[in-house]
Structure formats: C-alpha cells, structure tokens
PDB file of C-alpha atoms in Angstrom:
ATOM      1  CA  ASP A   1     -18.564   5.232   2.548  1.00 62.00           C
ATOM      2  CA  ALA A   2     -18.997   3.438   5.476  1.00 66.00           C
ATOM      3  CA  LYS A   3     -17.424   4.767   9.481  1.00 84.00           C
ATOM      4  CA  THR A   4     -14.067   3.805   9.648  1.00 91.00           C
ATOM      5  CA  THR A   5     -12.797   3.484  13.851  1.00 93.00           C
ATOM      6  CA  GLN A   6      -8.789   3.222  14.840  1.00 96.00           C
ATOM      7  CA  PRO A   7      -7.067   3.464  18.273  1.00 97.00           C
ATOM      8  CA  THR A   8      -5.889   7.146  19.328  1.00 96.00           C
ATOM      9  CA  SER A   9      -2.492   6.278  19.794  1.00 97.00           C
ATOM     10  CA  MET A  10       0.004   3.150  19.457  1.00 97.00           C
ATOM     11  CA  ASP A  11       4.051   2.322  20.911  1.00 97.00           C
ATOM     12  CA  CYS A  12       6.045   0.144  18.865  1.00 96.00           C
ATOM     13  CA  ALA A  13       9.411  -0.994  19.665  1.00 97.00           C
ATOM     14  CA  GLU A  14      11.835  -0.646  16.380  1.00 97.00           C
ATOM     15  CA  GLY A  15      12.398  -3.543  14.592  1.00 97.00           C
ATOM     16  CA  ARG A  16       9.151  -5.088  15.689  1.00 97.00           C
ATOM     17  CA  ALA A  17       6.184  -5.620  13.823  1.00 97.00           C
ATOM     18  CA  ALA A  18       3.446  -2.708  13.791  1.00 98.00           C
ATOM     19  CA  ASN A  19      -0.112  -3.529  14.041  1.00 98.00           C
ATOM     20  CA  LEU A  20      -2.702  -1.034  13.250  1.00 98.00           C
ATOM     21  CA  PRO A  21      -6.555  -2.620  13.641  1.00 97.00           C
ATOM     22  CA  CYS A  22      -9.399  -0.348  12.172  1.00 96.00           C
ATOM     23  CA  ASN A  23     -12.864  -1.657  12.865  1.00 95.00           C
ATOM     24  CA  HIS A  24     -15.445  -0.967   9.815  1.00 91.00           C
ATOM     25  CA  SER A  25     -18.230  -2.756  10.723  1.00 90.00           C
ATOM     26  CA  THR A  26     -20.657  -0.965   8.062  1.00 87.00           C
ATOM     27  CA  ILE A  27     -18.564  -1.893   5.052  1.00 87.00           C
ATOM     28  CA  SER A  28     -20.633  -2.316   2.349  1.00 84.00           C
ATOM     29  CA  GLY A  29     -19.717  -5.216  -0.157  1.00 82.00           C
ATOM     30  CA  ASN A  30     -18.083  -2.693  -3.269  1.00 80.00           C
ATOM     31  CA  GLU A  31     -16.091  -0.501  -0.415  1.00 85.00           C
ATOM     32  CA  TYR A  32     -13.065  -0.542  -0.066  1.00 88.00           C
ATOM     33  CA  VAL A  33     -10.711  -0.365   2.394  1.00 92.00           C
ATOM     34  CA  TYR A  34      -7.397   2.409   1.809  1.00 92.00           C
ATOM     35  CA  TRP A  35      -4.923   2.840   4.491  1.00 95.00           C
ATOM     36  CA  TYR A  36      -2.339   6.023   4.345  1.00 96.00           C
ATOM     37  CA  ARG A  37      -0.138   7.952   6.750  1.00 97.00           C
ATOM     38  CA  GLN A  38       0.901  11.618   7.143  1.00 97.00           C
ATOM     39  CA  ILE A  39       4.530  11.506   8.455  1.00 96.00           C
ATOM     40  CA  HIS A  40       4.808  15.201  10.711  1.00 92.00           C
ATOM     41  CA  SER A  41       4.862  18.358   8.309  1.00 87.00           C
ATOM     42  CA  GLN A  42       4.397  16.191   5.181  1.00 93.00           C
ATOM     43  CA  GLY A  43       1.356  15.458   3.056  1.00 95.00           C
ATOM     44  CA  PRO A  44      -0.622  12.222   3.837  1.00 95.00           C
ATOM     45  CA  GLN A  45       1.633   9.360   1.694  1.00 96.00           C
ATOM     46  CA  TYR A  46      -0.480   6.203   0.455  1.00 94.00           C
ATOM     47  CA  ILE A  47       0.531   2.711   1.764  1.00 96.00           C
ATOM     48  CA  ILE A  48      -1.495   0.279   0.635  1.00 95.00           C
ATOM     49  CA  HIS A  49      -5.654  -0.858  -0.535  1.00 93.00           C
ATOM     50  CA  GLY A  50      -7.978  -4.328  -0.669  1.00 93.00           C
ATOM     51  CA  LEU A  51     -11.061  -4.892  -0.951  1.00 91.00           C
ATOM     52  CA  LYS A  52     -11.696  -8.420   0.807  1.00 90.00           C
ATOM     53  CA  ASN A  53      -7.988 -10.644  -0.202  1.00 87.00           C
ATOM     54  CA  ASN A  54      -4.598 -10.193   1.830  1.00 94.00           C
ATOM     55  CA  GLU A  55      -2.386  -7.549  -0.003  1.00 96.00           C
ATOM     56  CA  THR A  56       0.893  -6.821  -0.015  1.00 97.00           C
ATOM     57  CA  ASN A  57       3.276  -4.974  -0.899  1.00 96.00           C
ATOM     58  CA  GLU A  58       6.989  -3.117  -0.625  1.00 95.00           C
ATOM     59  CA  MET A  59       5.754  -0.599   2.438  1.00 95.00           C
ATOM     60  CA  ALA A  60       3.462  -2.792   4.745  1.00 97.00           C
ATOM     61  CA  SER A  61       0.414  -5.742   4.493  1.00 98.00           C
ATOM     62  CA  LEU A  62      -3.566  -5.735   5.289  1.00 98.00           C
ATOM     63  CA  ILE A  63      -5.047  -8.108   6.415  1.00 97.00           C
ATOM     64  CA  ILE A  64      -8.530  -7.707   6.307  1.00 96.00           C
ATOM     65  CA  THR A  65     -11.163 -10.518   7.980  1.00 95.00           C
ATOM     66  CA  GLU A  66     -13.645 -12.551   6.664  1.00 94.00           C
ATOM     67  CA  ASP A  67     -16.089 -10.970   7.280  1.00 94.00           C
ATOM     68  CA  ARG A  68     -14.439  -7.292   6.255  1.00 93.00           C
ATOM     69  CA  LYS A  69     -15.533  -5.721   9.296  1.00 94.00           C
ATOM     70  CA  SER A  70     -12.542  -4.784  10.235  1.00 95.00           C
ATOM     71  CA  SER A  71      -8.693  -5.009   8.684  1.00 96.00           C
ATOM     72  CA  THR A  72      -5.537  -4.770  10.688  1.00 97.00           C
ATOM     73  CA  LEU A  73      -2.363  -2.872   8.372  1.00 98.00           C
ATOM     74  CA  ILE A  74       1.294  -4.435   9.553  1.00 98.00           C
ATOM     75  CA  LEU A  75       4.678  -2.730   9.335  1.00 98.00           C
ATOM     76  CA  PRO A  76       6.479  -6.063   9.411  1.00 96.00           C
ATOM     77  CA  HIS A  77      10.267  -4.105  10.734  1.00 95.00           C
ATOM     78  CA  ALA A  78       9.166  -0.959  11.832  1.00 97.00           C
ATOM     79  CA  THR A  79      11.763   1.798  11.988  1.00 97.00           C
ATOM     80  CA  LEU A  80      11.150   5.709  13.028  1.00 97.00           C
ATOM     81  CA  ARG A  81      10.779   6.562  10.602  1.00 96.00           C
ATOM     82  CA  ASP A  82       7.241   4.874  10.605  1.00 97.00           C
ATOM     83  CA  THR A  83       6.173   6.926  12.878  1.00 98.00           C
ATOM     84  CA  ALA A  84       3.116   8.628  11.934  1.00 98.00           C
ATOM     85  CA  VAL A  85      -0.893   9.471  11.869  1.00 98.00           C
ATOM     86  CA  TYR A  86      -1.907   6.426   9.592  1.00 98.00           C
ATOM     87  CA  TYR A  87      -5.581   6.870   7.710  1.00 96.00           C
ATOM     88  CA  CYS A  88      -7.969   3.419   7.543  1.00 94.00           C
ATOM     89  CA  ILE A  89     -10.014   4.733   4.913  1.00 90.00           C
ATOM     90  CA  VAL A  90     -13.509   3.220   3.298  1.00 86.00           C
ATOM     91  CA  ARG A  91     -14.092   3.972  -0.066  1.00 79.00           C
ATOM     92  CA  VAL A  92     -16.891   3.195  -2.038  1.00 68.00           C
ATOM     93  CA  ALA A  93     -16.322   1.619  -5.832  1.00 58.00           C
ATOM     94  CA  GLN A  94     -19.685   2.625  -7.682  1.00 51.00           C
ATOM     95  CA  ASP A  95     -19.958   6.375  -9.497  1.00 47.00           C
ATOM     96  CA  THR A  96     -21.543   7.767  -7.081  1.00 48.00           C
ATOM     97  CA  GLY A  97     -19.427  11.610  -7.634  1.00 48.00           C
ATOM     98  CA  ARG A  98     -17.835  11.269  -4.910  1.00 54.00           C
ATOM     99  CA  ARG A  99     -14.892   8.968  -4.777  1.00 54.00           C
ATOM    100  CA  ALA A 100     -12.601  11.245  -3.128  1.00 61.00           C
ATOM    101  CA  LEU A 101     -11.268  10.072   0.433  1.00 76.00           C
ATOM    102  CA  THR A 102     -12.506  11.271   3.440  1.00 79.00           C
ATOM    103  CA  PHE A 103     -10.049  10.866   6.399  1.00 85.00           C
ATOM    104  CA  GLY A 104     -11.512   9.645   9.940  1.00 85.00           C
ATOM    105  CA  SER A 105      -9.063  10.571  12.790  1.00 88.00           C
ATOM    106  CA  GLY A 106      -6.284   7.881  12.284  1.00 95.00           C
ATOM    107  CA  THR A 107      -3.848   6.326  15.057  1.00 97.00           C
ATOM    108  CA  ARG A 108      -1.317   8.165  15.904  1.00 97.00           C
ATOM    109  CA  LEU A 109       2.049   5.286  15.778  1.00 98.00           C
ATOM    110  CA  GLN A 110       5.021   6.253  17.905  1.00 98.00           C
ATOM    111  CA  VAL A 111       7.656   3.845  17.014  1.00 97.00           C
ATOM    112  CA  GLN A 112      10.197   3.813  19.857  1.00 96.00           C
ATOM    113  CA  PRO A 113      14.782   3.055  20.022  1.00 95.00           C
TER     114      PRO A 113
ATOM    115  CA  ASP B   1      10.605  14.112  -1.683  1.00 55.00           C
ATOM    116  CA  THR B   2       6.523  14.105  -3.701  1.00 69.00           C
ATOM    117  CA  GLU B   3       5.709  14.398  -6.905  1.00 92.00           C
ATOM    118  CA  VAL B   4       3.226  17.149  -6.300  1.00 97.00           C
ATOM    119  CA  THR B   5       4.641  20.307  -5.874  1.00 97.00           C
ATOM    120  CA  GLN B   6       3.314  23.040  -3.999  1.00 98.00           C
ATOM    121  CA  THR B   7       4.101  26.685  -3.369  1.00 98.00           C
ATOM    122  CA  PRO B   8       4.722  28.498  -1.050  1.00 98.00           C
ATOM    123  CA  LYS B   9       5.981  26.010   1.748  1.00 97.00           C
ATOM    124  CA  HIS B  10       4.633  28.881   4.203  1.00 97.00           C
ATOM    125  CA  LEU B  11       2.146  32.062   3.271  1.00 97.00           C
ATOM    126  CA  VAL B  12       1.418  34.877   5.758  1.00 97.00           C
ATOM    127  CA  MET B  13      -1.482  37.196   4.555  1.00 95.00           C
ATOM    128  CA  GLY B  14      -3.419  39.624   6.478  1.00 94.00           C
ATOM    129  CA  MET B  15      -7.357  39.134   5.963  1.00 93.00           C
ATOM    130  CA  THR B  16      -7.132  42.413   2.984  1.00 92.00           C
ATOM    131  CA  ASN B  17      -4.943  40.793   0.949  1.00 92.00           C
ATOM    132  CA  LYS B  18      -5.184  38.520  -2.245  1.00 96.00           C
ATOM    133  CA  LYS B  19      -2.786  35.938  -2.602  1.00 97.00           C
ATOM    134  CA  SER B  20      -2.816  32.410  -4.580  1.00 98.00           C
ATOM    135  CA  LEU B  21      -1.607  28.813  -3.230  1.00 98.00           C
ATOM    136  CA  LYS B  22       0.023  27.237  -6.705  1.00 98.00           C
ATOM    137  CA  CYS B  23       0.186  23.181  -7.054  1.00 98.00           C
ATOM    138  CA  GLU B  24       1.293  21.322  -9.829  1.00 98.00           C
ATOM    139  CA  GLN B  25       1.752  17.534 -11.124  1.00 97.00           C
ATOM    140  CA  HIS B  26       3.460  16.214 -14.118  1.00 93.00           C
ATOM    141  CA  MET B  27       2.300  12.601 -13.723  1.00 95.00           C
ATOM    142  CA  GLY B  28      -0.140  12.729 -15.697  1.00 95.00           C
ATOM    143  CA  HIS B  29      -3.151  12.606 -13.830  1.00 94.00           C
ATOM    144  CA  ARG B  30      -6.317  14.427 -14.647  1.00 93.00           C
ATOM    145  CA  ALA B  31      -7.862  14.819 -11.280  1.00 92.00           C
ATOM    146  CA  MET B  32      -6.192  16.877  -8.967  1.00 94.00           C
ATOM    147  CA  TYR B  33      -7.758  17.908  -4.634  1.00 94.00           C
ATOM    148  CA  TRP B  34      -7.619  20.551  -2.194  1.00 96.00           C
ATOM    149  CA  TYR B  35      -7.607  19.773   1.502  1.00 95.00           C
ATOM    150  CA  LYS B  36      -7.421  21.832   4.139  1.00 96.00           C
ATOM    151  CA  GLN B  37      -5.475  21.008   7.756  1.00 97.00           C
ATOM    152  CA  LYS B  38      -6.005  22.677  11.084  1.00 96.00           C
ATOM    153  CA  ALA B  39      -3.206  20.895  13.262  1.00 93.00           C
ATOM    154  CA  LYS B  40      -3.677  17.956  15.120  1.00 91.00           C
ATOM    155  CA  LYS B  41      -6.894  17.469  13.281  1.00 93.00           C
ATOM    156  CA  PRO B  42      -7.739  14.799   9.424  1.00 92.00           C
ATOM    157  CA  PRO B  43      -7.542  16.584   6.199  1.00 93.00           C
ATOM    158  CA  GLU B  44     -10.952  18.069   5.072  1.00 92.00           C
ATOM    159  CA  LEU B  45     -11.546  17.650   1.044  1.00 91.00           C
ATOM    160  CA  MET B  46     -12.663  21.445   0.028  1.00 94.00           C
ATOM    161  CA  PHE B  47     -12.875  20.824  -4.039  1.00 93.00           C
ATOM    162  CA  VAL B  48     -12.229  17.925  -6.302  1.00 92.00           C
ATOM    163  CA  TYR B  49     -11.419  18.938  -9.845  1.00 93.00           C
ATOM    164  CA  SER B  50     -11.863  16.144 -13.292  1.00 91.00           C
ATOM    165  CA  TYR B  51     -10.421  16.460 -16.457  1.00 93.00           C
ATOM    166  CA  GLU B  52      -9.919  20.446 -15.421  1.00 94.00           C
ATOM    167  CA  LYS B  53     -13.748  20.673 -14.492  1.00 93.00           C
ATOM    168  CA  LEU B  54     -14.145  21.488 -11.089  1.00 93.00           C
ATOM    169  CA  SER B  55     -16.730  17.735 -10.024  1.00 88.00           C
ATOM    170  CA  ILE B  56     -17.119  18.364  -5.902  1.00 82.00           C
ATOM    171  CA  ASN B  57     -17.018  22.082  -4.051  1.00 86.00           C
ATOM    172  CA  GLU B  58     -17.597  20.572   0.036  1.00 84.00           C
ATOM    173  CA  SER B  59     -19.299  23.679   0.346  1.00 86.00           C
ATOM    174  CA  VAL B  60     -16.106  26.021   0.727  1.00 94.00           C
ATOM    175  CA  PRO B  61     -16.631  29.655   1.245  1.00 95.00           C
ATOM    176  CA  SER B  62     -16.185  31.770  -1.615  1.00 95.00           C
ATOM    177  CA  ARG B  63     -13.673  33.217  -0.530  1.00 96.00           C
ATOM    178  CA  PHE B  64     -11.775  30.586  -1.680  1.00 97.00           C
ATOM    179  CA  SER B  65     -11.467  30.477  -5.244  1.00 97.00           C
ATOM    180  CA  PRO B  66     -10.188  27.360  -7.193  1.00 97.00           C
ATOM    181  CA  GLU B  67      -8.586  27.014 -10.741  1.00 97.00           C
ATOM    182  CA  CYS B  68      -7.425  24.238 -12.357  1.00 97.00           C
ATOM    183  CA  PRO B  69      -5.568  26.038 -15.815  1.00 95.00           C
ATOM    184  CA  ASN B  70      -4.351  23.276 -17.322  1.00 93.00           C
ATOM    185  CA  SER B  71      -4.482  19.315 -16.531  1.00 90.00           C
ATOM    186  CA  SER B  72      -1.028  19.663 -14.467  1.00 96.00           C
ATOM    187  CA  LEU B  73      -2.090  23.096 -12.580  1.00 97.00           C
ATOM    188  CA  LEU B  74      -4.293  23.697  -9.285  1.00 98.00           C
ATOM    189  CA  ASN B  75      -4.526  27.352  -8.127  1.00 98.00           C
ATOM    190  CA  LEU B  76      -6.548  28.356  -4.904  1.00 98.00           C
ATOM    191  CA  HIS B  77      -7.232  31.709  -4.473  1.00 98.00           C
ATOM    192  CA  LEU B  78      -7.599  33.144  -1.493  1.00 97.00           C
ATOM    193  CA  HIS B  79      -9.165  36.547  -1.149  1.00 96.00           C
ATOM    194  CA  ALA B  80     -10.713  38.612   2.611  1.00 95.00           C
ATOM    195  CA  LEU B  81      -9.570  35.199   4.305  1.00 95.00           C
ATOM    196  CA  GLN B  82     -10.309  35.347   8.118  1.00 96.00           C
ATOM    197  CA  PRO B  83      -7.377  34.002  10.956  1.00 96.00           C
ATOM    198  CA  GLU B  84      -9.866  31.029  11.225  1.00 96.00           C
ATOM    199  CA  ASP B  85      -9.061  30.075   7.367  1.00 97.00           C
ATOM    200  CA  SER B  86      -5.202  29.584   8.781  1.00 97.00           C
ATOM    201  CA  ALA B  87      -4.413  25.783   8.137  1.00 97.00           C
ATOM    202  CA  LEU B  88      -2.157  23.867   6.063  1.00 98.00           C
ATOM    203  CA  TYR B  89      -3.558  23.514   2.237  1.00 98.00           C
ATOM    204  CA  LEU B  90      -2.595  19.921   1.036  1.00 98.00           C
ATOM    205  CA  CYS B  91      -3.007  19.642  -2.678  1.00 97.00           C
ATOM    206  CA  ALA B  92      -3.244  15.933  -3.823  1.00 95.00           C
ATOM    207  CA  SER B  93      -3.744  14.638  -7.905  1.00 95.00           C
ATOM    208  CA  SER B  94      -4.952  10.944  -8.285  1.00 92.00           C
ATOM    209  CA  GLN B  95      -4.960   9.719 -12.254  1.00 90.00           C
ATOM    210  CA  ASP B  96      -8.617  10.125 -12.410  1.00 85.00           C
ATOM    211  CA  LEU B  97     -11.457   9.722  -9.830  1.00 80.00           C
ATOM    212  CA  GLY B  98     -11.802   5.578 -10.247  1.00 77.00           C
ATOM    213  CA  ILE B  99     -11.612   3.617  -6.720  1.00 73.00           C
ATOM    214  CA  TYR B 100      -8.185   2.579  -8.466  1.00 77.00           C
ATOM    215  CA  SER B 101      -6.362   5.796  -8.157  1.00 83.00           C
ATOM    216  CA  PRO B 102      -4.322   6.153  -4.612  1.00 87.00           C
ATOM    217  CA  LEU B 103      -3.806   9.950  -4.034  1.00 90.00           C
ATOM    218  CA  HIS B 104      -0.241  11.543  -4.149  1.00 94.00           C
ATOM    219  CA  PHE B 105      -0.276  14.490  -1.629  1.00 96.00           C
ATOM    220  CA  GLY B 106       1.927  17.443  -1.607  1.00 97.00           C
ATOM    221  CA  ASN B 107       3.735  18.120   1.578  1.00 96.00           C
ATOM    222  CA  GLY B 108       1.729  21.451   2.348  1.00 97.00           C
ATOM    223  CA  THR B 109       1.653  25.306   2.132  1.00 98.00           C
ATOM    224  CA  ARG B 110       0.784  26.098   5.558  1.00 97.00           C
ATOM    225  CA  LEU B 111      -0.814  29.336   5.531  1.00 98.00           C
ATOM    226  CA  THR B 112      -1.286  32.031   8.572  1.00 97.00           C
ATOM    227  CA  VAL B 113      -3.983  34.960   7.809  1.00 97.00           C
ATOM    228  CA  THR B 114      -2.711  37.618  10.530  1.00 95.00           C
TER     229      THR B 114
END
C-alpha cells in the first residue's frame, strides 16, 4: 500500500470548515483513499473513502486531485466534537491477502471555540 | 456508542498472570481484527480473522494468542506479558476483507502489565 503524508497538527475555529490535506504521491490506480478519525479514548471511526471521484456523505467530503497524488478531507462546519486525530490511509483493491488497514501518524485536529 | 463491544474496558495484570480480552459484534461481519495502540501512536495491526480462520499474523509474539470461536466473537489470550505490552488493544470488524468494507472499531481495552 502507498505511503501517506499528513501534517502533524492543525487548528480550526468552531463553525468553520476544516480542510485536512493528505499526500499520497505513490498511489497506484487500484488504490483507494480512506479516512478515519480517532476521538480521545475511543476506537477509530470510519469517515469516508474514494478512488478518483469526489465523495460526500453526512460526515464529510473527500476531494481527490485529478492526478490522485493528494486528497483533502473537508468537515464543512467543524464542532468541538470533531477534535480528534484524523488518519488518511491508502488501500490496495486487489486480493493481496493483506487488505487490513495500516495507519500512518495522522493529523491532530483541534477545534477551537 | 459502538457496535463492536470489548470487555473489559480496563485490565491490570501481573507478568505471570493469564487473562483474556473479549470482543463481540452482531453486525454479521465475517472479518475481525486485533490492533495494539501505544500512547500517542497510531494503531498497529496484530491479527486478522476471515470467516473464523486466521488470515494474518503480523509476527506477534506467542504470548498473545488469538481465538475466534464463532463469527461474532474474537478473543485475545494473554500469558506472561511484559510491561512494554501495556497499551490500548482495539478490536475491529468488517463485512469481509474486501476493499469496500470499512472497519468498525470498538473502544478498546486499556491493558496495564505490572
């Protein structure tokens, strides 16, 4: 699976959009981008995933660049409860027998009141 | 609340003890996972079960012994642990091992080895 690079930490004002970047310059054509987050004292929580098209669900939007070398997770109206570590992960699609998630270091998002 | 239930929430054990961590899900998922997470570090994969068979063992020491008695349950048996094994142990499940199957995590068991 391709390696990802994320900023160590970010701040965001409550009510504003939080834009979390992720670089995955070695991504290959059959690898998906997944985002998870981990709120303090909880297990990781799935947010969204995509291949090449932008995706949106009730939690967030995922914008993937046309060359697929980077992506941005957007929380449109951040709240204090969105304070967490956000993990960007790239997963290969074919049957390699090793599809389980490998977490990188993630971005610690602090939403400020 | 999470649909993956882990017990106990906290566990303190001595190096000579034998204990077990338990994980349960009732979502009909056929893949289950154990992760270990040290403080301020990302989770690290330990074991993967698919259809109750061990699919992946990430070179975990034998003092950790997983067991999947049925499709809803996953255990992690602990024996002769070391203080450096103190960590948060996370269980997860997914529909299967497919790329379209997000993992659902429990809130973990915080283990302290004295």
